[in-house]
């Protein structure tokens, strides 16, 4: 595969801040489903804490909420964050 054949899409998520500032539900599952690479951001530090552990906890909590809702509705249970774990 040539370098020019590789197309990489990067998405930056600031999960707790996006929810706090009424930007809507962060598109975590859409990013995972589309095979995009996600990173965490603190965005603006004046509205929420900027520490990365809060960002990580919020992302995982939001993703569990999304997956649990799908499971309760009898829909296919999406993969959590398996692709982020090195094998």
CSV table of C-alpha atoms in Angstrom, one decimal:
chain,number,residue,atom,x,y,z
A,1,UNK,CA,0.0,0.0,0.0
A,2,UNK,CA,1.4,3.4,-1.0
A,3,UNK,CA,1.4,6.3,1.5
A,4,UNK,CA,-0.9,8.2,-0.9
A,5,UNK,CA,-3.5,5.3,-0.6
A,6,UNK,CA,-3.9,5.8,3.1
A,7,UNK,CA,-6.6,8.1,4.3
A,8,UNK,CA,-6.8,8.8,8.0
A,9,UNK,CA,-9.6,10.7,9.7
A,10,UNK,CA,-8.9,12.2,13.1
A,11,UNK,CA,-11.7,13.3,15.5
A,12,UNK,CA,-11.2,15.2,18.7
A,13,UNK,CA,-13.8,14.6,21.4
A,14,UNK,CA,-14.3,16.6,24.5
A,15,UNK,CA,-17.1,14.5,26.0
A,16,UNK,CA,-18.0,16.2,29.3
A,17,UNK,CA,-17.6,19.7,27.9
A,18,UNK,CA,-19.7,19.0,24.8
A,19,UNK,CA,-22.5,17.7,27.1
A,20,UNK,CA,-22.1,20.6,29.6
A,21,UNK,CA,-22.3,23.3,26.9
A,22,UNK,CA,-25.3,21.7,25.2
A,23,UNK,CA,-23.6,20.6,22.0
A,24,UNK,CA,-25.5,17.4,22.1
A,25,UNK,CA,-24.4,13.8,22.6
A,26,UNK,CA,-20.8,13.3,21.5
A,27,UNK,CA,-20.7,11.0,18.5
A,28,UNK,CA,-18.4,8.4,20.1
A,29,UNK,CA,-20.1,5.4,18.6
A,30,UNK,CA,-20.4,7.0,15.1
A,31,UNK,CA,-16.6,7.6,15.2
A,32,UNK,CA,-16.0,4.0,16.2
A,33,UNK,CA,-18.3,2.6,13.6
A,34,UNK,CA,-16.7,4.7,10.8
A,35,UNK,CA,-13.2,3.5,11.8
A,36,UNK,CA,-12.0,7.0,12.6
A,37,UNK,CA,-9.2,7.7,15.1
A,38,UNK,CA,-10.5,9.6,18.1
A,39,UNK,CA,-8.5,11.7,20.6
A,40,UNK,CA,-9.6,13.4,23.7
A,41,UNK,CA,-9.6,17.2,24.1
A,42,UNK,CA,-10.2,19.5,27.0
A,43,UNK,CA,-11.5,22.2,24.7
A,44,UNK,CA,-12.3,25.1,27.1
A,45,UNK,CA,-11.0,25.0,30.6
A,46,UNK,CA,-13.3,27.7,32.0
A,47,UNK,CA,-16.4,25.5,32.1
A,48,UNK,CA,-15.2,22.1,33.2
A,49,UNK,CA,-12.1,20.5,34.6
A,50,UNK,CA,-9.2,20.0,32.2
A,51,UNK,CA,-7.7,16.8,33.6
A,52,UNK,CA,-7.5,13.9,31.2
A,53,UNK,CA,-8.8,11.3,33.7
A,54,UNK,CA,-12.1,13.2,33.8
A,55,UNK,CA,-12.1,13.1,30.0
A,56,UNK,CA,-11.4,9.4,29.9
A,57,UNK,CA,-14.0,8.6,32.6
A,58,UNK,CA,-16.7,10.7,30.8
A,59,UNK,CA,-16.0,9.0,27.5
A,60,UNK,CA,-16.2,5.5,29.0
A,61,UNK,CA,-19.4,6.4,31.0
A,62,UNK,CA,-21.1,7.9,28.0
A,63,UNK,CA,-20.2,4.9,25.8
A,64,UNK,CA,-21.5,2.4,28.4
A,65,UNK,CA,-24.7,4.4,28.6
A,66,UNK,CA,-25.1,4.2,24.8
A,67,UNK,CA,-24.4,0.5,24.7
A,68,UNK,CA,-26.7,-0.3,27.7
A,69,UNK,CA,-29.5,1.6,26.0
A,70,UNK,CA,-29.1,-0.4,22.8
A,71,UNK,CA,-29.0,-3.7,24.8
A,72,UNK,CA,-32.2,-2.8,26.7
A,73,UNK,CA,-33.9,-2.1,23.4
A,74,UNK,CA,-32.9,-5.5,22.1
A,75,UNK,CA,-30.7,-4.0,19.5
A,76,UNK,CA,-27.2,-5.2,18.5
A,77,UNK,CA,-24.8,-4.4,21.3
A,78,UNK,CA,-22.0,-2.3,19.9
A,79,UNK,CA,-18.4,-3.0,20.6
A,80,UNK,CA,-17.1,-0.8,23.4
A,81,UNK,CA,-13.6,0.4,23.0
A,82,UNK,CA,-12.0,-2.9,21.9
A,83,UNK,CA,-10.2,-1.4,19.0
A,84,UNK,CA,-8.3,1.0,21.3
A,85,UNK,CA,-6.8,-1.9,23.3
A,86,UNK,CA,-3.5,-3.2,21.8
A,87,UNK,CA,-3.5,-6.9,21.0
